[in-house]
Amino acid sequence: MPDSELDAYCTANQDRFVSELMDALRIPSISANPDHAGDVRRSAEFFAQSAVLAGFERAEVLETSGLPAVYAERIVDASLPTALVYGHHDVQPVDPLDEWSSPPFEPVVRDGVLYGRGAVDDKGQVWMHLKAVEAHLRVRGELPLNLKLIVEGEEESGSVHFEELIHGHRDRLAADVLVVSDTAMASPDVPSLCVGLRGLCNVEVHVHGPSSDLHSGAFGGAVANPIAALAQVLAGLHDPVSGRVMVPGFYDGVREPSAAEREQMARAPFSEAAFRAEAGGIAATVGEQGWTVNERRWARPTLEFNGIWGGYSGPGHKTIIPASAGAKISCRLVPDQVPDEVAAKVVAAVEAAAPAGVVVEALPHGGGRPVLTPLDHPAVQAAARAVAAVFGREPLLLRGGGSIPPVESFARLMGMPAVLVGLGLPDDRIHAPNEKFSLDMYAHGVRVLTRLWDELAVALRRVPVGG
Amino acid sequence: MPDSELDAYCTANQDRFVSELMDALRIPSISANPDHAGDVRRSAEFFAQSAVLAGFERAEVLETSGLPAVYAERIVDASLPTALVYGHHDVQPVDPLDEWSSPPFEPVVRDGVLYGRGAVDDKGQVWMHLKAVEAHLRVRGELPLNLKLIVEGEEESGSVHFEELIHGHRDRLAADVLVVSDTAMASPDVPSLCVGLRGLCNVEVHVHGPSSDLHSGAFGGAVANPIAALAQVLAGLHDPVSGRVMVPGFYDGVREPSAAEREQMARAPFSEAAFRAEAGGIAATVGEQGWTVNERRWARPTLEFNGIWGGYSGPGHKTIIPASAGAKISCRLVPDQVPDEVAAKVVAAVEAAAPAGVVVEALPHGGGRPVLTPLDHPAVQAAARAVAAVFGREPLLLRGGGSIPPVESFARLMGMPAVLVGLGLPDDRIHAPNEKFSLDMYAHGVRVLTRLWDELAVALRRVPVGG
């Protein structure tokens, strides 16, 4: 049921919501570039100040061993549910600069679209939260739940100090649900929520042969070639027919998506041609048989080769048997795979496949766990209702193929379920030149969030002790 | 039957033979380093002058588009057989310099061994030929055959202009047999001659996937990985059980060594442990089933991977599906494989193995043909008698696993059979620090060559027209 007062406030203030966001976008808070450390700090101060202006009781810049985050809170009543909003105020680098139609840190609106670095990833989506809080307070004078906000400054450089923040501020960050607006919907006409993200683990492989490169004429035919051995080991990790990963035990514990979830995924708009173009002009999609492209990307684990090296790769020919070769492997994981366990299985499979004459060494690096909030979780259903009220259509409940490490950190360290209410669109060019955010989606986002606080307040209300 | 006069002359002059060679070794004629171009020229002039002093009628520096060679000849009588000696006066680079026990261009004798860059590869072995000519002329006043000498200045940098020399001086280089002293014997106690060398061809493989690297979370599972495709293609080129190359038609035309030749190879001294140490401390020898290590290296074709690349190989992890991957392949060939034909078959096999979703491109580079002089060729038998007379033991007739491109050029362009009378030893450290030449082998070499001219003069004598 639409809340006409909140909507009216949002409509009346939309132009200011846009111009304020444009001020935020003018700060070049590129976390990956140390030259911009001062800008990232300035951005943190700007967001803290803006949180207070929006109505948070208190906000502060939280120091880390790296770049600063922002924490803000409005605690209405200890008996009410508490939501923690996670976002980031740092942005990606901007090169290649000459592909931008307008300067990345001079935001402009063209044809109802806001262009600028950070427009949607993630300053614009954090700003939706600030403005939803403002709307609640101006219209009703109070929030219907306790709200906390953590806006990180290192997401685009790997969130490397984020768990330090969790460990250092555990009590302040405690909440019933994590709300993240850092993803995209399927399309403007097909609203969606993200309920799951894949996990990750890494393995590096080194194949050692002779102590130095050998002459392939003098030795070739009698000495195992480390590149040949590596190719054999890597090729054995997939079944070329079924597309399945051949690591023993790799699929142990994989929770298959329910029929209901597969049905949601099947309803996500998908064009094979558009996907192939988006994937860099590939000739065909491939993957595990028995699953659609979206299911392969969202709900199935994968084993990928990220890099390979060995011997001579310069111009012309060098007729050697190289001393060594190596490769980097990473696996995307789905519930309930455990990164360290999968990495150990990959290590075992790689080492077991070592052919005679070489030594194969595999080094595991456990990564992050997959996360998945059940479709029927009250917070998910609350978010779905909020989206449906604004878009006039039930959102699909989908997953994402990648990871947002802080979401995994909150799940693992604090057992916090997450709901990802992202208002981006698939073609928003995050991380690329001409990043953009549809002003319609931005406006819809503020309205969705004003409803989300109401819905969460009801859905997560605590049963009184003894009740 | 020993020739006591020639032997006596060699014995009497051995010290001078060594000191003259040491003068040649003092010229740092490193052909790969342009800074030493002047030294290579000085070396050519020194060898030309030394050839005349040894008794050649005329000698000259032959210009090429690169570094100069030396040509010398002594034409005794047009009706006599003609031998052409090939060698090279350029040397390998010397680094790592700090591993040399004495400076590379300040030759010294320690315990009957001459140390210095070029001692055995190939200045010392060319010098044997000069001194054998000198001995013949001083003791007998004339050679028993016509002798020509071509001493190249670019062998250690690939003989890239050598065919230019052949084309430009075809008549002068014409001969009945090519004699090369640029190889090693099996051991001091097991003299050997080399009668065959493997050929070579190259193929470069490129696997193209997406137009740029993709996020492995967003796309992994639905997009073919170029590294995986490359590993699959390369792994399919060998049968891991039989060790055979799986390229269709690869073994077409391969001439198997005769029972007599296999018997010679079986008599070559071989220690598995010593070979594994020499091959850089490998854990085991491998290769095509049904053949010994030496047969695999000398008489069987191989397909090796010389380099591989793709994706990210720096520190840490980068979770991408790389845009492309590639590899360099080279094949060692045996009679009667034709390099262009084998390269075309490898290209076809690689491209046929391309999995869906990637484009596999294979670029052929034909190399050199294999060479093999029949064991019963009169020149081989003549050389065998010469070696047997000096070493007191019949030499084994073996092959080498690598290539000497000029030997292949003479065979292909002029139909010239080759006999490789090398006096090196397997541990002479050619191309490495502390290159050396046993003075016993050096002295034996001069004696072998004095006999070789006599033997060849008889073995290759022309039947008079009408006779």
Short mmCIF file of C-alpha atoms in Angstrom, two decimals, chain B residues 139 226 251 279 325 403 413:
data_model
loop_
_atom_site.label_atom_id
_atom_site.label_comp_id
_atom_site.label_asym_id
_atom_site.label_seq_id
_atom_site.Cartn_x
_atom_site.Cartn_y
_atom_site.Cartn_z
CA VAL B 139 105.53 -34.43 -43.33
CA PRO B 226 40.89 -19.82 -22.81
CA TYR B 251 54.67 -40.54 -37.46
CA ALA B 279 69.08 -33.24 -17.11
CA ALA B 325 46.10 -17.72 -23.74
CA SER B 403 70.30 -29.74 -34.98
CA LEU B 413 70.64 -27.27 -50.80
#
